[in-house]
Amino acid sequence: MRTVTVVGASLAGLHAARGLRDQGYDGRLVIVGEERHRPYDRPPLSKEFLTATGEPDSGLGKLALTDPEDEAELDAEWLLGVRADRLDPASGAVGLADGRTLRTDGVVIATGAAPRTLRATALPGVHTLRTLDDARRLRAELRAGAARVVVIGAGFIGAEVASSCAALGLDVTVVEAAPLPLVPQLGERMAQACAALHAAHGVSLLCGTGVATLRGTDRVTGVELADGRVLPADVVVVGVGVRPVTGWLEGSGLALDDGVLCDEGCATALPGVVAVGDVARLARPGTGGTVRAEHWTSAAEQGAVAARNLLAGATVEPFGALPYFWSDQYGARIQFAGRREPGDTVRIEEGNPDGGADVAGGFLAVYERDAIPTAVLAVNRPKPFTRLRRELARGPRLAAR
């Protein structure tokens, strides 16, 4: 391959680019990014970046995923602040929104995901949080006299933003349409335990009701719930999930279904095209199913696998890393590894997850199926969690279902 184009200057795109160079690719390497920024770390945006003191950009260096030495070794052409708007595999071209066309032999799709929104999201005072610029705007408003914050959605982003707003001394309410947050990932008992962190830190969690509309004319003043209640708000943060950025790939011949459909090695059905990170939906061997992971570790680890398979021209290595994610909320570190499925039982190794407000004291739980561990969850138990995560990665595996 003379030219490889990575579409997405993200964590996943960066690791794919590094993977190409690490595996000996010495041709032209182009990295296209819709944002004007070099790759940066997103997890701190909902936490340290919002709560940090000092000038807004004083901590930007800590977010950077590259430095001048890294970039020199990567030897890539950076096309930033421009969006890819089409892929034409037949002619080997990636089209850009500014009218340019890149001729390329290989493509890494790493366009990630964009936040889902609600009606009236454009109202001043209403925010989503995905990018550095999103975080800058939210941080500025939280420091401009806001007293009451409503967070819509109690997933990881919503919970982390609520935690940061509480740390800033604001009055915070979290609205979640489901009966409990994080039930699909954690199961009911463990989801209840993690949800207790909100109450333990003075944050109101309202579950089982949706949002009817946002109130306000010149800027948001409140959130009207489906049950008729109105929550006053100076700032609203919408965290109701994301959608993979695949619109630019329509008409390319790629199979799209809530992501770019790939085999188990990140390769698509089109020669010379792979996908990584939040946008990639990988086959799960033996199940007939697919999975799209929206986690930092998956985005970081898929790059090397995708690069190897792209250079080989076929899938010679599957992506088999154990799923892992973490979240920092209210001073507690929540960690999860493995694949929990409905019906798995939970065994408590340490601590008391049913202690309500005392849950921040920490606990360690192991999920099992047919007496075989399938996943592990920890709150403030990093060392034993790491040990169990390693055991899970090398232990006996269940037959795929």
Short mmCIF file of C-alpha atoms in Angstrom, two decimals:
data_model
loop_
_atom_site.label_atom_id
_atom_site.label_comp_id
_atom_site.label_asym_id
_atom_site.label_seq_id
_atom_site.Cartn_x
_atom_site.Cartn_y
_atom_site.Cartn_z
CA MET A 1 0.00 0.00 0.00
CA ARG A 2 1.38 3.39 -0.98
CA THR A 3 -1.18 5.45 0.94
CA VAL A 4 -3.36 4.69 3.97
CA THR A 5 -5.93 7.20 5.16
CA VAL A 6 -7.18 7.17 8.75
CA VAL A 7 -10.53 8.96 8.94
CA GLY A 8 -10.89 10.13 12.53
CA ALA A 9 -8.16 11.87 14.56
CA SER A 10 -9.35 10.09 17.66
CA LEU A 11 -7.96 7.67 20.23
CA ALA A 12 -8.89 4.76 17.96
CA GLY A 13 -7.56 6.44 14.83
CA LEU A 14 -4.31 7.37 16.54
CA HIS A 15 -3.72 3.82 17.77
CA ALA A 16 -4.46 2.43 14.32
CA ALA A 17 -1.93 4.85 12.82
CA ARG A 18 0.65 3.82 15.41
CA GLY A 19 -0.15 0.18 14.71
CA LEU A 20 0.59 0.68 11.03
CA ARG A 21 4.00 2.21 11.73
CA ASP A 22 4.82 -0.35 14.45
CA GLN A 23 4.17 -3.14 11.96
CA GLY A 24 6.50 -1.72 9.36
CA TYR A 25 4.26 0.35 7.11
CA ASP A 26 6.48 3.08 5.64
CA GLY A 27 4.17 4.58 3.03
CA ARG A 28 2.15 7.77 3.05
CA LEU A 29 -0.08 8.06 6.11
CA VAL A 30 -2.89 10.64 6.19
CA ILE A 31 -5.01 11.38 9.27
CA VAL A 32 -8.27 13.27 8.73
CA GLY A 33 -10.06 14.83 11.71
CA GLU A 34 -13.29 16.82 11.84
CA GLU A 35 -12.11 18.60 15.00
CA ARG A 36 -9.29 21.12 14.80
CA HIS A 37 -7.45 19.46 17.69
CA ARG A 38 -4.78 16.78 17.67
CA PRO A 39 -5.94 13.55 19.39
CA TYR A 40 -6.80 14.06 23.06
CA ASP A 41 -8.13 11.97 25.93
CA ARG A 42 -11.91 12.24 26.33
CA PRO A 43 -12.59 10.63 29.76
CA PRO A 44 -11.25 13.61 31.77
CA LEU A 45 -13.67 15.98 30.00
CA SER A 46 -16.57 14.96 32.25
CA LYS A 47 -14.42 14.93 35.38
CA GLU A 48 -11.14 16.75 36.01
CA PHE A 49 -11.58 19.23 33.18
CA LEU A 50 -14.92 20.46 34.54
CA THR A 51 -13.77 20.75 38.13
CA ALA A 52 -10.23 22.04 37.65
CA THR A 53 -9.36 25.51 38.90
CA GLY A 54 -7.38 28.06 36.94
CA GLU A 55 -7.63 29.05 33.31
CA PRO A 56 -9.79 26.78 31.10
CA ASP A 57 -6.88 25.73 28.88
CA SER A 58 -4.29 25.37 31.64
CA GLY A 59 -4.69 21.59 31.75
CA LEU A 60 -4.91 20.90 28.02
CA GLY A 61 -1.41 19.44 27.93
CA LYS A 62 -2.55 16.61 30.19
CA LEU A 63 -5.26 15.69 27.67
CA ALA A 64 -2.92 15.39 24.68
CA LEU A 65 -2.33 11.86 23.41
CA THR A 66 0.73 12.83 21.37
CA ASP A 67 3.83 14.96 21.79
CA PRO A 68 6.26 16.29 19.17
CA GLU A 69 8.45 13.18 19.41
CA ASP A 70 5.47 10.87 18.89
CA GLU A 71 4.29 12.88 15.91
CA ALA A 72 7.75 12.84 14.35
CA GLU A 73 7.85 9.04 14.62
CA LEU A 74 4.35 8.78 13.19
CA ASP A 75 5.33 10.88 10.16
CA ALA A 76 1.72 11.50 9.19
CA GLU A 77 -0.04 14.23 7.20
CA TRP A 78 -2.65 15.80 9.49
CA LEU A 79 -5.77 17.22 7.85
CA LEU A 80 -7.67 18.70 10.78
CA GLY A 81 -10.84 20.76 10.97
CA VAL A 82 -12.29 19.06 7.92
CA ARG A 83 -14.93 16.34 7.68
CA ALA A 84 -14.88 13.32 5.39
CA ASP A 85 -18.17 13.20 3.51
CA ARG A 86 -17.89 10.21 1.20
CA LEU A 87 -16.00 6.98 0.55
CA ASP A 88 -15.69 5.59 -2.97
CA PRO A 89 -13.92 2.23 -2.74
CA ALA A 90 -14.16 1.64 -6.50
CA SER A 91 -11.91 4.60 -7.24
CA GLY A 92 -9.96 4.41 -3.99
CA ALA A 93 -11.03 7.85 -2.86
CA VAL A 94 -12.04 9.61 0.34
CA GLY A 95 -13.93 12.84 -0.32
CA LEU A 96 -13.67 15.79 2.06
CA ALA A 97 -16.32 18.39 2.81
CA ASP A 98 -14.04 21.17 1.53
CA GLY A 99 -14.03 19.61 -1.94
CA ARG A 100 -10.70 17.83 -1.81
CA THR A 101 -10.36 14.18 -2.78
CA LEU A 102 -7.76 11.85 -1.26
CA ARG A 103 -6.60 8.92 -3.35
CA THR A 104 -5.80 6.03 -1.06
CA ASP A 105 -5.06 2.31 -1.07
CA GLY A 106 -6.30 1.59 2.44
CA VAL A 107 -8.81 3.20 4.78
CA VAL A 108 -9.19 3.04 8.55
CA ILE A 109 -12.64 4.24 9.61
CA ALA A 110 -12.39 5.79 13.08
CA THR A 111 -15.10 8.45 12.98
CA GLY A 112 -16.43 7.51 16.41
CA ALA A 113 -19.87 8.51 17.63
CA ALA A 114 -21.91 11.67 18.16
CA PRO A 115 -24.23 12.42 21.08
CA ARG A 116 -27.92 11.80 20.69
CA THR A 117 -29.95 14.92 21.27
CA LEU A 118 -33.43 16.02 22.34
CA ARG A 119 -35.78 18.57 20.85
CA ALA A 120 -34.77 22.09 21.87
CA THR A 121 -31.17 20.99 22.42
CA ALA A 122 -30.10 24.16 20.58
CA LEU A 123 -31.59 26.32 23.36
CA PRO A 124 -28.82 28.25 25.16
CA GLY A 125 -27.91 26.56 28.43
CA VAL A 126 -28.45 23.05 27.02
CA HIS A 127 -25.32 20.97 26.47
CA THR A 128 -24.07 17.64 25.26
CA LEU A 129 -20.57 16.49 26.17
CA ARG A 130 -18.41 14.67 23.68
CA THR A 131 -15.67 16.99 22.48
CA LEU A 132 -13.14 19.33 24.02
CA ASP A 133 -15.09 22.32 22.69
CA ASP A 134 -18.27 20.92 24.30
CA ALA A 135 -16.44 20.69 27.62
CA ARG A 136 -15.11 24.24 27.33
CA ARG A 137 -18.62 25.62 26.80
CA LEU A 138 -20.09 23.62 29.67
CA ARG A 139 -17.27 24.54 32.03
CA ALA A 140 -17.76 28.22 31.28
CA GLU A 141 -21.49 28.09 32.02
CA LEU A 142 -21.03 26.16 35.26
CA ARG A 143 -18.80 29.01 36.45
CA ALA A 144 -21.04 31.83 35.20
CA GLY A 145 -23.57 31.81 38.02
CA ALA A 146 -25.44 28.56 37.40
CA ALA A 147 -26.98 27.14 40.57
CA ARG A 148 -29.28 24.36 39.37
CA VAL A 149 -28.20 21.66 36.94
CA VAL A 150 -30.39 18.93 35.46
CA VAL A 151 -28.62 15.99 33.85
CA ILE A 152 -30.75 13.92 31.48
CA GLY A 153 -29.46 10.36 31.39
CA ALA A 154 -27.74 8.45 34.18
CA GLY A 155 -25.23 6.49 32.12
CA PHE A 156 -21.53 6.94 32.70
CA ILE A 157 -21.26 10.38 31.10
CA GLY A 158 -24.36 11.66 32.88
CA ALA A 159 -23.24 10.27 36.24
CA GLU A 160 -19.74 11.71 35.87
CA VAL A 161 -21.07 15.15 34.93
CA ALA A 162 -23.47 15.03 37.90
CA SER A 163 -20.56 14.12 40.16
CA SER A 164 -18.48 17.03 38.84
CA CYS A 165 -21.36 19.50 39.24
CA ALA A 166 -21.94 18.32 42.82
CA ALA A 167 -18.24 18.81 43.54
CA LEU A 168 -18.65 22.41 42.34
CA GLY A 169 -21.37 22.92 44.94
CA LEU A 170 -24.29 23.04 42.50
CA ASP A 171 -27.80 21.69 43.04
CA VAL A 172 -27.98 18.62 40.79
CA THR A 173 -30.85 16.41 39.64
CA VAL A 174 -30.36 13.40 37.35
CA VAL A 175 -33.30 12.15 35.26
CA GLU A 176 -33.25 8.58 33.95
CA ALA A 177 -36.04 7.04 31.85
CA ALA A 178 -35.19 3.47 32.90
CA PRO A 179 -36.20 2.10 36.32
CA LEU A 180 -32.49 2.03 37.22
CA PRO A 181 -29.38 3.28 35.45
CA LEU A 182 -26.86 0.81 33.97
CA VAL A 183 -29.06 -2.28 34.36
CA PRO A 184 -28.06 -3.73 30.92
CA GLN A 185 -24.39 -3.53 31.87
CA LEU A 186 -24.51 -4.42 35.58
CA GLY A 187 -27.79 -6.18 36.36
CA GLU A 188 -30.40 -4.89 38.79
CA ARG A 189 -28.69 -5.49 42.14
CA MET A 190 -25.35 -4.00 41.15
CA ALA A 191 -27.00 -1.12 39.27
CA GLN A 192 -28.89 -0.25 42.45
CA ALA A 193 -25.64 -0.26 44.40
CA CYS A 194 -23.95 2.13 41.97
CA ALA A 195 -27.03 4.35 41.79
CA ALA A 196 -26.79 4.80 45.56
CA LEU A 197 -23.69 6.92 45.02
CA HIS A 198 -25.89 9.80 43.80
CA ALA A 199 -27.97 9.99 46.98
CA ALA A 200 -24.88 9.55 49.14
CA HIS A 201 -23.55 12.82 47.71
CA GLY A 202 -26.72 14.90 47.76
CA VAL A 203 -27.74 14.42 44.13
CA SER A 204 -31.39 13.66 43.35
CA LEU A 205 -31.88 10.69 41.02
CA LEU A 206 -35.31 10.47 39.36
CA CYS A 207 -35.80 7.15 37.58
CA GLY A 208 -38.66 5.76 35.53
CA THR A 209 -39.71 9.00 33.85
CA GLY A 210 -38.78 10.58 30.57
CA VAL A 211 -38.50 14.18 29.44
CA ALA A 212 -41.51 15.79 27.74
CA THR A 213 -39.83 19.05 26.75
CA LEU A 214 -37.31 21.68 27.75
CA ARG A 215 -38.67 25.02 28.88
CA GLY A 216 -37.32 28.46 28.10
CA THR A 217 -37.26 31.11 25.39
CA ASP A 218 -33.95 32.98 25.34
CA ARG A 219 -32.28 30.17 27.32
CA VAL A 220 -33.31 27.06 29.19
CA THR A 221 -35.23 27.58 32.44
CA GLY A 222 -36.49 24.11 33.21
CA VAL A 223 -37.10 20.48 32.26
CA GLU A 224 -40.68 19.26 31.98
CA LEU A 225 -40.94 15.54 32.73
CA ALA A 226 -43.33 13.08 31.13
CA ASP A 227 -45.23 12.85 34.42
CA GLY A 228 -45.89 16.61 34.44
CA ARG A 229 -43.29 17.70 36.97
CA VAL A 230 -41.09 20.66 36.08
CA LEU A 231 -37.50 20.84 37.29
CA PRO A 232 -36.04 24.37 37.37
CA ALA A 233 -32.67 24.48 35.64
CA ASP A 234 -29.99 27.03 34.80
CA VAL A 235 -28.00 24.43 32.87
CA VAL A 236 -29.14 21.15 31.29
CA VAL A 237 -26.74 18.41 30.20
CA VAL A 238 -28.12 15.76 27.85
CA GLY A 239 -26.42 12.38 28.14
CA VAL A 240 -28.80 9.97 26.44
CA GLY A 241 -26.29 7.92 24.49
CA VAL A 242 -24.50 8.24 21.18
CA ARG A 243 -24.93 7.19 17.57
CA PRO A 244 -22.04 5.99 15.40
CA VAL A 245 -20.96 8.48 12.74
CA THR A 246 -21.69 6.54 9.56
CA GLY A 247 -23.72 8.98 7.43
CA TRP A 248 -20.71 9.78 5.26
CA LEU A 249 -20.43 6.08 4.34
CA GLU A 250 -23.90 5.72 2.83
CA GLY A 251 -23.62 4.61 -0.78
CA SER A 252 -20.11 3.26 -0.26
CA GLY A 253 -21.18 -0.39 -0.35
CA LEU A 254 -20.28 -0.93 3.29
CA ALA A 255 -22.77 -2.79 5.47
CA LEU A 256 -24.08 -0.37 8.11
CA ASP A 257 -26.20 -1.32 11.11
CA ASP A 258 -25.71 0.91 14.16
CA GLY A 259 -22.08 1.03 13.14
CA VAL A 260 -19.83 -0.35 10.43
CA LEU A 261 -20.21 -4.12 10.27
CA CYS A 262 -16.87 -5.90 10.53
CA ASP A 263 -15.57 -9.41 11.04
CA GLU A 264 -13.86 -10.39 14.28
CA GLY A 265 -10.67 -8.64 13.17
CA CYS A 266 -12.11 -5.17 12.40
CA ALA A 267 -12.11 -5.85 8.64
CA THR A 268 -15.14 -4.90 6.55
CA ALA A 269 -16.39 -6.79 3.53
CA LEU A 270 -14.65 -4.24 1.28
CA PRO A 271 -10.96 -4.93 0.57
CA GLY A 272 -8.62 -2.39 2.11
CA VAL A 273 -11.19 -0.99 4.56
CA VAL A 274 -11.18 -1.58 8.32
CA ALA A 275 -13.02 0.11 11.19
CA VAL A 276 -12.07 0.73 14.81
CA GLY A 277 -13.47 2.27 17.97
CA ASP A 278 -17.01 3.44 18.67
CA VAL A 279 -18.02 3.24 15.02
CA ALA A 280 -17.03 -0.43 14.54
CA ARG A 281 -19.50 -3.28 15.08
CA LEU A 282 -17.50 -6.52 15.29
CA ALA A 283 -18.69 -10.07 14.76
CA ARG A 284 -18.70 -12.29 17.84
CA PRO A 285 -17.47 -15.70 16.66
CA GLY A 286 -19.74 -18.59 17.52
CA THR A 287 -22.72 -16.41 18.40
CA GLY A 288 -23.97 -15.15 15.06
CA GLY A 289 -24.13 -11.75 16.71
CA THR A 290 -22.18 -8.51 16.66
CA VAL A 291 -21.05 -6.04 19.29
CA ARG A 292 -20.12 -2.36 19.26
CA ALA A 293 -18.08 -1.25 22.27
CA GLU A 294 -18.07 2.39 23.38
CA HIS A 295 -15.16 2.05 25.77
CA TRP A 296 -11.70 3.63 25.92
CA THR A 297 -9.84 0.33 26.09
CA SER A 298 -11.58 -1.15 23.05
CA ALA A 299 -10.79 1.96 21.02
CA ALA A 300 -7.15 1.82 22.07
CA GLU A 301 -6.64 -1.92 21.58
CA GLN A 302 -8.44 -2.45 18.28
CA GLY A 303 -6.01 -0.24 16.36
CA ALA A 304 -3.08 -2.66 16.28
CA VAL A 305 -5.32 -5.58 15.26
CA ALA A 306 -6.99 -3.59 12.49
CA ALA A 307 -3.63 -2.35 11.22
CA ARG A 308 -2.19 -5.85 11.01
CA ASN A 309 -5.22 -7.19 9.14
CA LEU A 310 -5.28 -4.21 6.77
CA LEU A 311 -1.63 -4.70 5.85
CA ALA A 312 -2.10 -8.47 5.50
CA GLY A 313 -5.06 -8.02 3.17
CA ALA A 314 -7.06 -10.54 5.21
CA THR A 315 -7.98 -11.21 8.82
CA VAL A 316 -5.00 -12.97 10.32
CA GLU A 317 -5.69 -11.85 13.90
CA PRO A 318 -9.06 -11.53 15.66
CA PHE A 319 -9.75 -8.90 18.28
CA GLY A 320 -10.22 -10.96 21.42
CA ALA A 321 -9.54 -8.59 24.30
CA LEU A 322 -11.77 -8.92 27.33
CA PRO A 323 -14.21 -5.98 27.54
CA TYR A 324 -13.23 -3.50 30.24
CA PHE A 325 -14.51 -0.10 31.32
CA TRP A 326 -14.26 2.21 34.29
CA SER A 327 -15.97 5.31 35.63
CA ASP A 328 -15.01 7.80 38.33
CA GLN A 329 -17.98 9.15 40.28
CA TYR A 330 -18.13 11.01 43.60
CA GLY A 331 -14.60 9.96 44.49
CA ALA A 332 -15.34 6.29 43.77
CA ARG A 333 -13.73 4.25 41.00
CA ILE A 334 -16.14 1.81 39.35
CA GLN A 335 -14.46 -0.91 37.25
CA PHE A 336 -16.02 -3.69 35.19
CA ALA A 337 -14.50 -6.42 33.05
CA GLY A 338 -16.03 -9.34 31.19
CA ARG A 339 -19.32 -10.17 29.53
CA ARG A 340 -22.35 -10.31 31.81
CA GLU A 341 -25.56 -11.78 30.43
CA PRO A 342 -29.07 -11.93 31.89
CA GLY A 343 -29.32 -14.89 34.26
CA ASP A 344 -25.74 -14.66 35.52
CA THR A 345 -25.54 -14.91 39.29
CA VAL A 346 -23.55 -12.51 41.47
CA ARG A 347 -21.17 -13.54 44.23
CA ILE A 348 -19.86 -10.85 46.59
CA GLU A 349 -16.14 -11.25 47.29
CA GLU A 350 -15.60 -8.16 49.45
CA GLY A 351 -17.59 -5.33 50.98
CA ASN A 352 -21.32 -4.67 51.03
CA PRO A 353 -23.01 -3.46 47.84
CA ASP A 354 -26.36 -3.30 49.64
CA GLY A 355 -25.21 -0.69 52.13
CA GLY A 356 -26.97 2.24 50.47
CA ALA A 357 -25.13 5.44 51.29
CA ASP A 358 -22.14 3.40 52.50
CA VAL A 359 -21.51 1.94 49.02
CA ALA A 360 -18.52 4.28 48.52
CA GLY A 361 -16.78 2.09 51.11
CA GLY A 362 -16.36 -0.28 48.22
CA PHE A 363 -17.13 -3.82 47.18
CA LEU A 364 -16.02 -6.53 44.79
CA ALA A 365 -18.50 -8.75 42.92
CA VAL A 366 -18.02 -11.69 40.56
CA TYR A 367 -20.63 -12.66 37.97
CA GLU A 368 -20.94 -16.39 37.24
CA ARG A 369 -22.74 -18.69 34.85
CA ASP A 370 -22.68 -22.46 35.33
CA ALA A 371 -20.16 -21.84 38.14
CA ILE A 372 -17.74 -20.20 35.68
CA PRO A 373 -16.82 -16.50 36.17
CA THR A 374 -18.06 -14.26 33.36
CA ALA A 375 -17.38 -10.75 34.68
CA VAL A 376 -16.15 -8.80 37.67
CA LEU A 377 -17.32 -5.49 39.12
CA ALA A 378 -15.54 -3.37 41.71
CA VAL A 379 -16.13 -0.11 43.52
CA ASN A 380 -12.96 1.22 45.15
CA ARG A 381 -11.24 -2.17 45.03
CA PRO A 382 -8.58 -1.62 42.32
CA LYS A 383 -5.99 -4.21 43.39
CA PRO A 384 -8.26 -7.25 43.83
CA PHE A 385 -10.17 -6.19 40.71
CA THR A 386 -6.97 -6.21 38.65
CA ARG A 387 -6.14 -9.70 39.92
CA LEU A 388 -9.59 -11.05 39.09
CA ARG A 389 -9.57 -9.34 35.71
CA ARG A 390 -6.34 -11.17 34.82
CA GLU A 391 -7.74 -14.47 36.04
CA LEU A 392 -10.88 -13.90 34.00
CA ALA A 393 -8.85 -13.18 30.87
CA ARG A 394 -6.92 -16.46 31.11
CA GLY A 395 -9.57 -18.63 32.77
CA PRO A 396 -12.02 -21.12 31.26
CA ARG A 397 -14.50 -19.65 28.80
CA LEU A 398 -18.13 -20.56 28.39
CA ALA A 399 -19.45 -21.83 25.13
CA ALA A 400 -20.72 -18.86 23.12
CA ARG A 401 -24.47 -18.27 23.22
#
